Amino acid sequence: MPFTEKLLTVPPPIEVAGRHIKRYHVTADPAGIAPEVEKAAYAILPELLPEPDGTPPATFVVLHRGGDDGAYLNAYSWVWDNVLHFRGASAGQPVLGCPDLDPTHFVTPDLPWIGCVWELPPILHERDAWVRHLLMPEVPDLDAYLADSLPAGTTGDRT
């Protein structure tokens, strides 16, 4: 099967455990992420977030529904002013330590992986947005950062 890009949607930010969460959803399904998968993913999100360290409390997540039973939640949190902290959760993917094929049964595998090719595009945008709104200005602007998301479309080249 040849490689194809997936659809990227951008739901509005939410607040979880005192952190502002920018959200990206990735799936091949034009209907988007099933509500029960989204609910289960965001239920485990507090376990993926770092302790506050004085950095503006911002995180961006990528919720990805695979072409099989797999579902993945990648949480990238800003810490130490300019460092990206990562924790992830998976469901429905036994090769990652999931106990079953249920895409709502998330676990937190202890793997050094930060994302697959469909999950990585938001990282570059978020890096540039963090620099643009929090590191470069004389007065950091968290609200401007939260409003600056990668546009919905596909996960691939946007030129």
Coordinates of C-alpha atoms in Angstrom, one line a residue:
M1 CA 0.0 0.0 0.0
P2 CA 1.5 3.4 -1.0
F3 CA 1.9 6.1 1.6
T4 CA -0.8 8.7 1.8
E5 CA -1.2 11.7 4.0
K6 CA -3.9 11.8 6.6
L7 CA -6.5 14.5 7.6
L8 CA -5.5 17.0 10.2
T9 CA -8.2 18.8 12.2
V10 CA -7.7 21.4 14.9
P11 CA -10.3 21.4 17.7
P12 CA -10.2 24.5 20.0
P13 CA -7.8 24.5 23.0
I14 CA -8.9 23.2 26.3
E15 CA -7.6 23.4 29.9
V16 CA -6.5 20.3 31.7
A17 CA -4.8 20.2 35.2
G18 CA -4.0 23.9 35.0
R19 CA -2.4 23.6 31.5
H20 CA -3.6 25.1 28.3
I21 CA -3.8 22.3 25.7
K22 CA -3.7 23.0 22.0
R23 CA -5.2 20.1 20.1
Y24 CA -4.5 18.3 16.7
H25 CA -6.4 15.3 15.5
V26 CA -5.0 13.0 12.8
T27 CA -7.1 10.3 11.0
A28 CA -7.8 9.0 7.6
D29 CA -11.5 9.0 8.4
P30 CA -13.3 12.1 7.1
A31 CA -15.7 11.7 10.1
G32 CA -12.8 12.5 12.4
I33 CA -11.9 10.8 15.7
A34 CA -14.8 8.9 17.3
P35 CA -16.2 10.7 20.4
E36 CA -15.6 7.7 22.7
V37 CA -11.9 7.5 21.6
E38 CA -11.5 11.3 22.1
K39 CA -13.1 11.1 25.5
A40 CA -10.8 8.2 26.6
A41 CA -7.7 9.9 25.3
Y42 CA -8.4 13.2 27.2
A43 CA -9.2 11.2 30.3
I44 CA -5.6 9.9 30.5
L45 CA -4.1 13.2 29.5
P46 CA -3.5 14.4 33.1
E47 CA -1.1 11.5 33.6
L48 CA 1.0 12.7 30.6
L49 CA 1.5 16.3 31.8
P50 CA 4.7 17.5 33.7
E51 CA 4.7 19.3 37.0
P52 CA 4.6 23.1 36.8
D53 CA 8.1 24.6 36.7
G54 CA 7.4 28.3 36.1
T55 CA 7.2 28.0 32.3
P56 CA 3.9 29.2 30.9
P57 CA 1.7 26.1 31.3
A58 CA 1.2 25.2 27.6
T59 CA 0.9 21.8 25.9
F60 CA 0.0 20.6 22.5
V61 CA -1.4 17.2 21.8
V62 CA -1.7 15.0 18.7
L63 CA -4.5 12.5 18.9
H64 CA -4.1 10.0 16.1
R65 CA -6.4 7.2 15.1
G66 CA -4.6 4.6 13.1
G67 CA -5.9 2.6 10.2
D68 CA -6.4 -0.4 12.4
D69 CA -7.5 -0.6 16.1
G70 CA -4.8 1.7 17.3
A71 CA -5.2 5.1 18.9
Y72 CA -2.4 7.3 20.1
L73 CA -2.2 10.4 22.2
N74 CA 1.1 12.4 22.1
A75 CA 1.4 15.2 24.7
Y76 CA 4.2 17.7 24.1
S77 CA 4.5 20.2 27.0
W78 CA 6.7 23.3 27.2
V79 CA 9.1 23.1 30.3
W80 CA 12.3 24.9 31.4
D81 CA 11.3 27.9 29.2
N82 CA 12.2 26.3 25.8
V83 CA 12.3 22.5 26.2
L84 CA 9.7 20.1 24.9
H85 CA 8.6 17.4 27.4
F86 CA 7.0 14.3 25.8
R87 CA 4.7 11.6 27.2
G88 CA 2.5 9.4 25.1
A89 CA -0.4 6.9 25.5
S90 CA -1.6 4.2 23.2
A91 CA -4.8 2.1 22.9
G92 CA -5.7 -0.9 20.8
Q93 CA -2.1 -1.7 19.8
P94 CA -0.7 -4.8 21.5
V95 CA 2.8 -4.3 20.0
L96 CA 3.0 -1.2 22.2
G97 CA 1.9 -3.0 25.3
C98 CA -1.8 -2.5 25.1
P99 CA -3.7 -5.3 26.7
D100 CA -6.4 -5.5 24.0
L101 CA -7.7 -4.1 20.7
D102 CA -10.0 -1.6 22.3
P103 CA -9.2 1.9 21.0
T104 CA -10.5 3.5 24.2
H105 CA -8.3 1.5 26.6
F106 CA -5.3 3.8 26.8
V107 CA -2.0 2.8 28.5
T108 CA 1.3 4.6 28.8
P109 CA 4.0 2.6 27.2
D110 CA 7.6 3.4 28.3
L111 CA 9.1 3.8 24.8
P112 CA 11.5 6.5 23.6
W113 CA 9.3 7.2 20.5
I114 CA 8.0 10.8 20.0
G115 CA 5.6 10.2 17.1
C116 CA 5.1 8.7 13.6
V117 CA 5.3 10.6 10.3
W118 CA 1.6 11.7 10.5
E119 CA 2.0 12.9 14.1
L120 CA 5.1 15.0 13.6
P121 CA 4.0 18.0 11.4
P122 CA 2.6 20.0 14.4
I123 CA 6.0 20.0 16.2
L124 CA 7.7 22.4 13.7
H125 CA 4.7 24.8 13.8
E126 CA 4.5 24.7 17.6
R127 CA 8.3 25.3 17.9
D128 CA 8.0 28.4 15.7
A129 CA 4.9 29.6 17.4
W130 CA 6.6 29.3 20.9
V131 CA 9.5 31.3 19.7
R132 CA 7.3 33.9 18.0
H133 CA 5.0 34.5 20.9
L134 CA 6.9 33.6 24.1
L135 CA 10.6 33.8 23.5
M136 CA 11.1 36.7 21.1
P137 CA 8.7 39.4 22.5
E138 CA 9.8 41.5 25.3
V139 CA 6.5 40.5 27.0
P140 CA 5.6 36.9 26.4
D141 CA 2.1 36.4 25.0
L142 CA 0.6 33.0 26.0
D143 CA -2.8 34.0 24.5
A144 CA -1.3 34.7 21.1
Y145 CA 0.5 31.3 21.3
L146 CA -2.7 29.5 22.1
A147 CA -4.4 31.2 19.1
D148 CA -1.6 30.3 16.7
S149 CA -2.3 26.7 15.4
L150 CA -1.3 24.8 12.3
P151 CA -4.2 25.1 9.9
A152 CA -6.5 22.1 9.4
G153 CA -5.9 20.2 6.2
T154 CA -3.6 17.2 5.7
T155 CA -0.5 16.1 7.5
G156 CA 1.7 16.7 4.5
D157 CA 3.4 19.4 2.5
R158 CA 1.2 22.5 2.4
T159 CA 3.1 24.3 -0.5

